[in-house]
mmCIF file of C-alpha atoms in Angstrom:
data_model
loop_
_atom_site.group_PDB
_atom_site.id
_atom_site.type_symbol
_atom_site.label_atom_id
_atom_site.label_comp_id
_atom_site.label_asym_id
_atom_site.label_seq_id
_atom_site.Cartn_x
_atom_site.Cartn_y
_atom_site.Cartn_z
ATOM 1 C CA MET A 11 -43.130 -9.382 -41.440
ATOM 2 C CA GLY A 12 -43.263 -11.594 -38.397
ATOM 3 C CA LYS A 13 -40.370 -13.653 -39.799
ATOM 4 C CA VAL A 14 -38.299 -10.529 -40.422
ATOM 5 C CA ARG A 15 -38.897 -9.283 -36.895
ATOM 6 C CA TYR A 16 -38.041 -12.713 -35.499
ATOM 7 C CA PHE A 17 -34.841 -12.809 -37.566
ATOM 8 C CA MET A 18 -33.843 -9.296 -36.450
ATOM 9 C CA GLY A 19 -34.548 -10.198 -32.833
ATOM 10 C CA ARG A 20 -32.401 -13.307 -33.116
ATOM 11 C CA THR A 21 -29.588 -11.299 -34.754
ATOM 12 C CA MET A 22 -29.680 -8.599 -32.071
ATOM 13 C CA ALA A 23 -29.659 -11.234 -29.376
ATOM 14 C CA THR A 24 -26.658 -12.927 -30.948
ATOM 15 C CA VAL A 25 -24.758 -9.641 -31.285
ATOM 16 C CA GLY A 26 -25.698 -8.619 -27.737
ATOM 17 C CA VAL A 27 -24.681 -11.922 -26.237
ATOM 18 C CA LYS A 28 -21.358 -11.790 -28.091
ATOM 19 C CA GLY A 29 -20.782 -8.261 -26.792
ATOM 20 C CA VAL A 30 -21.532 -9.300 -23.244
ATOM 21 C CA ALA A 31 -19.288 -12.325 -23.656
ATOM 22 C CA ARG A 32 -16.460 -10.060 -24.788
ATOM 23 C CA LEU A 33 -17.044 -7.780 -21.787
ATOM 24 C CA GLY A 34 -16.967 -10.777 -19.491
ATOM 25 C CA LEU A 35 -13.737 -11.999 -21.124
ATOM 26 C CA VAL A 36 -12.120 -8.571 -20.711
ATOM 27 C CA ALA A 37 -13.179 -8.468 -17.041
ATOM 28 C CA ALA A 38 -11.806 -11.963 -16.470
ATOM 29 C CA LEU A 39 -8.483 -11.031 -18.078
ATOM 30 C CA LEU A 40 -8.259 -7.906 -15.929
ATOM 31 C CA VAL A 41 -8.965 -9.907 -12.777
ATOM 32 C CA THR A 42 -6.283 -12.445 -13.755
ATOM 33 C CA GLY A 43 -3.773 -9.686 -14.442
ATOM 34 C CA LEU A 44 -4.460 -8.011 -11.117
ATOM 35 C CA LEU A 45 -4.097 -11.285 -9.249
ATOM 36 C CA LEU A 46 -0.774 -11.952 -10.954
ATOM 37 C CA ALA A 47 0.429 -8.425 -10.200
ATOM 38 C CA ALA A 48 -0.545 -8.517 -6.518
ATOM 39 C CA PRO A 49 2.426 -10.543 -5.186
ATOM 40 C CA SER A 50 5.031 -8.227 -6.768
ATOM 41 C CA ALA A 51 3.237 -5.239 -5.250
ATOM 42 C CA GLN A 52 3.867 -6.527 -1.745
ATOM 43 C CA ALA A 53 7.589 -5.650 -1.600
ATOM 44 C CA VAL A 54 8.246 -2.854 0.906
ATOM 45 C CA THR A 55 11.583 -1.090 1.456
ATOM 46 C CA PHE A 56 12.579 0.660 4.683
ATOM 47 C CA ASP A 57 15.552 3.030 5.150
ATOM 48 C CA PHE A 58 18.036 3.005 8.022
ATOM 49 C CA THR A 59 17.906 6.648 9.087
ATOM 50 C CA SER A 60 18.180 6.803 12.887
ATOM 51 C CA ASP A 61 21.786 7.088 14.119
ATOM 52 C CA HIS A 62 22.930 5.690 17.487
ATOM 53 C CA CYS A 63 26.635 5.468 16.636
ATOM 54 C CA THR A 64 29.116 6.891 19.121
ATOM 55 C CA GLY A 65 30.307 10.071 17.412
ATOM 56 C CA GLY A 66 27.745 9.615 14.618
ATOM 57 C CA CYS A 67 27.710 7.353 11.570
ATOM 58 C CA GLY A 68 27.524 10.058 8.929
ATOM 59 C CA THR A 69 24.754 10.950 6.516
ATOM 60 C CA PRO A 70 21.646 8.738 6.330
ATOM 61 C CA PRO A 71 20.221 6.640 4.866
ATOM 62 C CA PHE A 72 22.811 4.071 5.896
ATOM 63 C CA GLY A 73 21.103 1.224 4.084
ATOM 64 C CA THR A 74 17.791 -0.473 3.468
ATOM 65 C CA VAL A 75 15.651 -3.398 4.567
ATOM 66 C CA THR A 76 13.418 -4.882 1.870
ATOM 67 C CA VAL A 77 10.633 -7.263 2.877
ATOM 68 C CA LEU A 78 8.751 -9.272 0.263
ATOM 69 C CA GLN A 79 5.671 -11.420 0.811
ATOM 70 C CA ASN A 80 6.312 -14.701 -1.003
ATOM 71 C CA GLY A 81 3.273 -16.866 -0.391
ATOM 72 C CA THR A 82 3.266 -17.629 3.329
ATOM 73 C CA THR A 83 6.934 -16.663 3.678
ATOM 74 C CA VAL A 84 8.505 -13.224 4.075
ATOM 75 C CA ASP A 85 11.848 -12.743 2.296
ATOM 76 C CA VAL A 86 14.106 -10.156 3.969
ATOM 77 C CA THR A 87 17.131 -8.443 2.378
ATOM 78 C CA VAL A 88 19.309 -6.159 4.508
ATOM 79 C CA HIS A 89 21.629 -3.897 2.508
ATOM 80 C CA LEU A 90 24.177 -1.323 3.684
ATOM 81 C CA ASN A 91 25.047 1.637 1.509
ATOM 82 C CA SER A 92 28.752 2.256 0.918
ATOM 83 C CA PRO A 93 30.927 2.967 2.871
ATOM 84 C CA ASN A 94 29.113 1.236 5.747
ATOM 85 C CA PHE A 95 29.931 -2.287 6.954
ATOM 86 C CA PHE A 96 28.290 -4.724 9.378
ATOM 87 C CA VAL A 97 30.215 -5.270 12.613
ATOM 88 C CA LYS A 98 29.824 -7.165 15.877
ATOM 89 C CA THR A 99 29.597 -5.090 19.051
ATOM 90 C CA GLY A 100 27.893 -5.211 22.410
ATOM 91 C CA SER A 101 25.917 -2.088 21.564
ATOM 92 C CA ALA A 102 23.746 -4.250 19.300
ATOM 93 C CA ASP A 103 23.902 -7.390 21.472
ATOM 94 C CA GLN A 104 26.492 -9.006 19.128
ATOM 95 C CA GLN A 105 23.840 -9.098 16.377
ATOM 96 C CA ALA A 106 24.495 -7.732 12.878
ATOM 97 C CA PHE A 107 20.748 -7.200 12.463
ATOM 98 C CA LYS A 108 17.828 -7.217 14.921
ATOM 99 C CA PHE A 109 14.076 -7.485 14.363
ATOM 100 C CA ASN A 110 10.803 -8.595 15.922
ATOM 101 C CA ALA A 111 8.326 -11.110 14.527
ATOM 102 C CA THR A 112 4.832 -11.832 15.826
ATOM 103 C CA GLY A 113 3.875 -15.518 16.046
ATOM 104 C CA VAL A 114 7.296 -16.662 14.796
ATOM 105 C CA VAL A 115 9.722 -19.181 16.321
ATOM 106 C CA LEU A 116 13.425 -19.566 15.580
ATOM 107 C CA ALA A 117 12.834 -22.662 13.433
ATOM 108 C CA ASP A 118 10.792 -20.514 11.015
ATOM 109 C CA ILE A 119 13.886 -18.461 10.087
ATOM 110 C CA THR A 120 16.250 -19.622 7.337
ATOM 111 C CA VAL A 121 19.399 -17.623 6.552
ATOM 112 C CA ASP A 122 20.897 -17.764 3.050
ATOM 113 C CA ALA A 123 24.477 -18.967 2.559
ATOM 114 C CA HIS A 124 26.855 -16.113 3.315
ATOM 115 C CA THR A 125 30.570 -15.372 3.764
ATOM 116 C CA PRO A 126 31.162 -15.167 6.681
ATOM 117 C CA ALA A 127 28.477 -17.649 7.770
ATOM 118 C CA LEU A 128 25.460 -16.124 9.488
ATOM 119 C CA VAL A 129 22.860 -17.640 11.813
ATOM 120 C CA ALA A 130 19.539 -16.578 13.300
ATOM 121 C CA ALA A 131 19.206 -16.099 17.057
ATOM 122 C CA THR A 132 16.494 -15.338 19.571
ATOM 123 C CA GLY A 133 16.741 -13.642 22.937
ATOM 124 C CA ALA A 134 16.095 -10.435 24.870
ATOM 125 C CA PHE A 135 18.025 -7.918 22.773
ATOM 126 C CA ASN A 136 17.854 -4.276 23.883
ATOM 127 C CA GLY A 137 21.325 -2.831 23.428
ATOM 128 C CA ASP A 138 22.236 0.857 23.312
ATOM 129 C CA GLY A 139 18.781 2.302 23.796
ATOM 130 C CA THR A 140 17.218 0.972 20.606
ATOM 131 C CA GLY A 141 14.400 -0.849 22.391
ATOM 132 C CA ASN A 142 13.451 -4.481 22.778
ATOM 133 C CA PHE A 143 13.979 -7.061 20.044
ATOM 134 C CA ALA A 144 13.428 -10.814 20.109
ATOM 135 C CA PHE A 145 15.352 -11.964 17.013
ATOM 136 C CA GLY A 146 18.703 -11.303 15.406
ATOM 137 C CA ILE A 147 21.081 -12.392 12.655
ATOM 138 C CA ASN A 148 24.709 -12.730 13.721
ATOM 139 C CA CYS A 149 28.119 -13.995 12.683
ATOM 140 C CA PRO A 150 29.374 -16.592 15.209
ATOM 141 C CA SER A 151 32.884 -16.743 13.735
ATOM 142 C CA CYS A 152 33.426 -12.983 13.522
ATOM 143 C CA GLY A 153 35.704 -11.183 15.905
ATOM 144 C CA GLY A 154 34.499 -8.226 17.912
ATOM 145 C CA GLY A 155 34.393 -4.676 16.663
ATOM 146 C CA ALA A 156 35.524 -4.101 13.106
ATOM 147 C CA SER A 157 37.946 -7.041 12.995
ATOM 148 C CA ASP A 158 35.649 -9.072 10.698
ATOM 149 C CA GLN A 159 33.485 -6.413 9.125
ATOM 150 C CA PHE A 160 31.490 -7.282 5.981
ATOM 151 C CA ASN A 161 29.088 -5.431 3.697
ATOM 152 C CA THR A 162 27.506 -8.184 1.607
ATOM 153 C CA ASN A 163 23.719 -8.340 1.934
ATOM 154 C CA ILE A 164 22.094 -10.313 4.719
ATOM 155 C CA VAL A 165 19.252 -12.376 3.226
ATOM 156 C CA PHE A 166 16.891 -14.554 5.237
ATOM 157 C CA HIS A 167 13.364 -15.940 5.092
ATOM 158 C CA VAL A 168 10.639 -16.166 7.731
ATOM 159 C CA ALA A 169 8.065 -18.915 7.189
ATOM 160 C CA ASN A 170 4.432 -18.713 8.287
ATOM 161 C CA ALA A 171 4.569 -14.927 8.518
ATOM 162 C CA THR A 172 3.324 -11.750 6.890
ATOM 163 C CA ILE A 173 4.992 -8.391 6.339
ATOM 164 C CA ALA A 174 2.835 -6.961 9.114
ATOM 165 C CA ASP A 175 4.203 -9.612 11.520
ATOM 166 C CA LEU A 176 7.755 -8.326 10.959
ATOM 167 C CA THR A 177 7.192 -4.570 10.764
ATOM 168 C CA ALA A 178 5.483 -3.565 13.999
ATOM 169 C CA ALA A 179 7.457 -0.911 15.885
ATOM 170 C CA ASN A 180 8.971 -1.943 19.230
ATOM 171 C CA ASN A 181 8.592 -0.182 22.586
ATOM 172 C CA LEU A 182 10.776 2.729 21.403
ATOM 173 C CA GLY A 183 9.263 3.002 17.938
ATOM 174 C CA ASN A 184 12.041 1.132 16.129
ATOM 175 C CA ILE A 185 11.378 -1.599 13.565
ATOM 176 C CA PHE A 186 14.845 -2.870 12.576
ATOM 177 C CA VAL A 187 18.421 -2.317 13.823
ATOM 178 C CA ALA A 188 21.784 -2.934 12.147
ATOM 179 C CA ASP A 189 25.183 -2.775 13.847
ATOM 180 C CA ILE A 190 27.575 -0.905 11.551
ATOM 181 C CA ILE A 191 30.897 0.846 11.188
ATOM 182 C CA SER A 192 30.814 4.000 9.072
ATOM 183 C CA ALA A 193 33.289 5.767 6.807
ATOM 184 C CA THR A 194 35.369 2.681 6.125
ATOM 185 C CA SER A 195 36.544 0.802 3.083
ATOM 186 C CA GLY A 196 37.598 -2.256 4.989
ATOM 187 C CA GLY A 197 40.343 -0.557 6.941
ATOM 188 C CA GLY A 198 38.603 -0.827 10.287
ATOM 189 C CA THR A 199 38.355 2.910 10.866
ATOM 190 C CA GLY A 200 35.229 4.885 11.628
ATOM 191 C CA ASN A 201 32.505 5.045 14.241
ATOM 192 C CA THR A 202 30.560 1.958 15.260
ATOM 193 C CA GLY A 203 27.104 1.510 16.676
ATOM 194 C CA PRO A 204 23.513 0.716 15.797
ATOM 195 C CA VAL A 205 21.405 2.417 13.174
ATOM 196 C CA ASP A 206 17.718 1.721 12.960
ATOM 197 C CA VAL A 207 14.493 2.071 11.027
ATOM 198 C CA THR A 208 11.882 4.173 12.766
ATOM 199 C CA GLY A 209 8.296 4.555 11.638
ATOM 200 C CA ALA A 210 6.455 2.357 9.209
ATOM 201 C CA ALA A 211 6.553 2.294 5.429
ATOM 202 C CA PRO A 212 3.197 1.879 3.659
ATOM 203 C CA ILE A 213 2.238 -1.737 3.074
ATOM 204 C CA PRO A 214 0.373 -2.351 -0.208
ATOM 205 C CA GLU A 215 -3.094 -3.827 0.199
ATOM 206 C CA PRO A 216 -3.560 -6.783 -2.179
ATOM 207 C CA SER A 217 -7.212 -6.822 -1.128
ATOM 208 C CA THR A 218 -7.695 -3.501 -2.936
ATOM 209 C CA LEU A 219 -6.618 -5.106 -6.182
ATOM 210 C CA LEU A 220 -8.885 -8.063 -5.564
ATOM 211 C CA LEU A 221 -11.840 -5.790 -4.886
ATOM 212 C CA LEU A 222 -11.203 -3.877 -8.099
ATOM 213 C CA GLY A 223 -10.997 -7.090 -10.082
ATOM 214 C CA SER A 224 -14.184 -8.403 -8.485
ATOM 215 C CA GLY A 225 -15.913 -5.138 -9.318
ATOM 216 C CA LEU A 226 -14.944 -5.419 -12.986
ATOM 217 C CA ALA A 227 -16.225 -8.977 -13.102
ATOM 218 C CA GLY A 228 -19.445 -7.792 -11.456
ATOM 219 C CA VAL A 229 -19.894 -5.131 -14.141
ATOM 220 C CA GLY A 230 -19.704 -7.855 -16.770
ATOM 221 C CA LEU A 231 -22.357 -9.971 -15.048
ATOM 222 C CA TRP A 232 -24.613 -6.962 -14.444
ATOM 223 C CA GLY A 233 -24.378 -5.972 -18.121
ATOM 224 C CA ARG A 234 -25.321 -9.471 -19.227
ATOM 225 C CA LYS A 235 -28.347 -9.638 -16.917
ATOM 226 C CA ARG A 236 -29.476 -6.148 -17.965
ATOM 227 C CA PHE A 237 -29.265 -6.994 -21.639
ATOM 228 C CA MET A 238 -31.067 -10.327 -21.259
ATOM 229 C CA GLY A 239 -33.829 -8.648 -19.254
ATOM 230 C CA LYS A 240 -34.434 -6.066 -21.979
ATOM 231 C CA PHE A 241 -34.327 -8.711 -24.668
ATOM 232 C CA MET A 242 -36.865 -10.930 -22.922
ATOM 233 C CA ARG A 243 -39.214 -7.971 -22.385
ATOM 234 C CA SER A 244 -38.978 -7.092 -26.084
ATOM 235 C CA ARG A 245 -40.120 -10.591 -26.974
ATOM 236 C CA VAL A 246 -43.340 -10.300 -24.977
#
């Protein structure tokens, strides 16, 4: 009888340990999946909705700004919805796009190859009542006004930065500004002026995912300890 009870105890222990091991494996897989999913969850898109164009730029949204956390770099894509085009005017300080960035220097900004060629700039930009900005992307070779308008995306990257560093509102509550001409298909007609993003979009919290994953792993460890405690007491 003692042998039978010993054998049953050993069998239950083996089954229990295997069950706990499976639970731990499931928790580990969930944690891994959440960690892999976290980077893609950090893309945030803002809409250009505020209109400062002389005579109005039409119906918003005029375009979007998408910011993506890519390790320690933030990738930025500025897109204009048709029929809007980027232009170069004094109302936006000769910048196609303006933004602020905390703890960033000009050397941290890399602009993707573009036709026409674009460059990053820094300065005291505050044109046309849109508030203060410290950085911009501009076209040095473009003529003023709509003479060299373009509507291909502006793409650039900011090293050693986070999404939060690039999305704080300025002194007038604006986050980003684009200088555009509206209602045009390349013919140079339409109203020009800045449009901007006001207010903040929600920024996903990767830490929430990490906490959830850690909690699942903790459940696995707690279950193993609880089972082993009961098993040891049953042996006494």
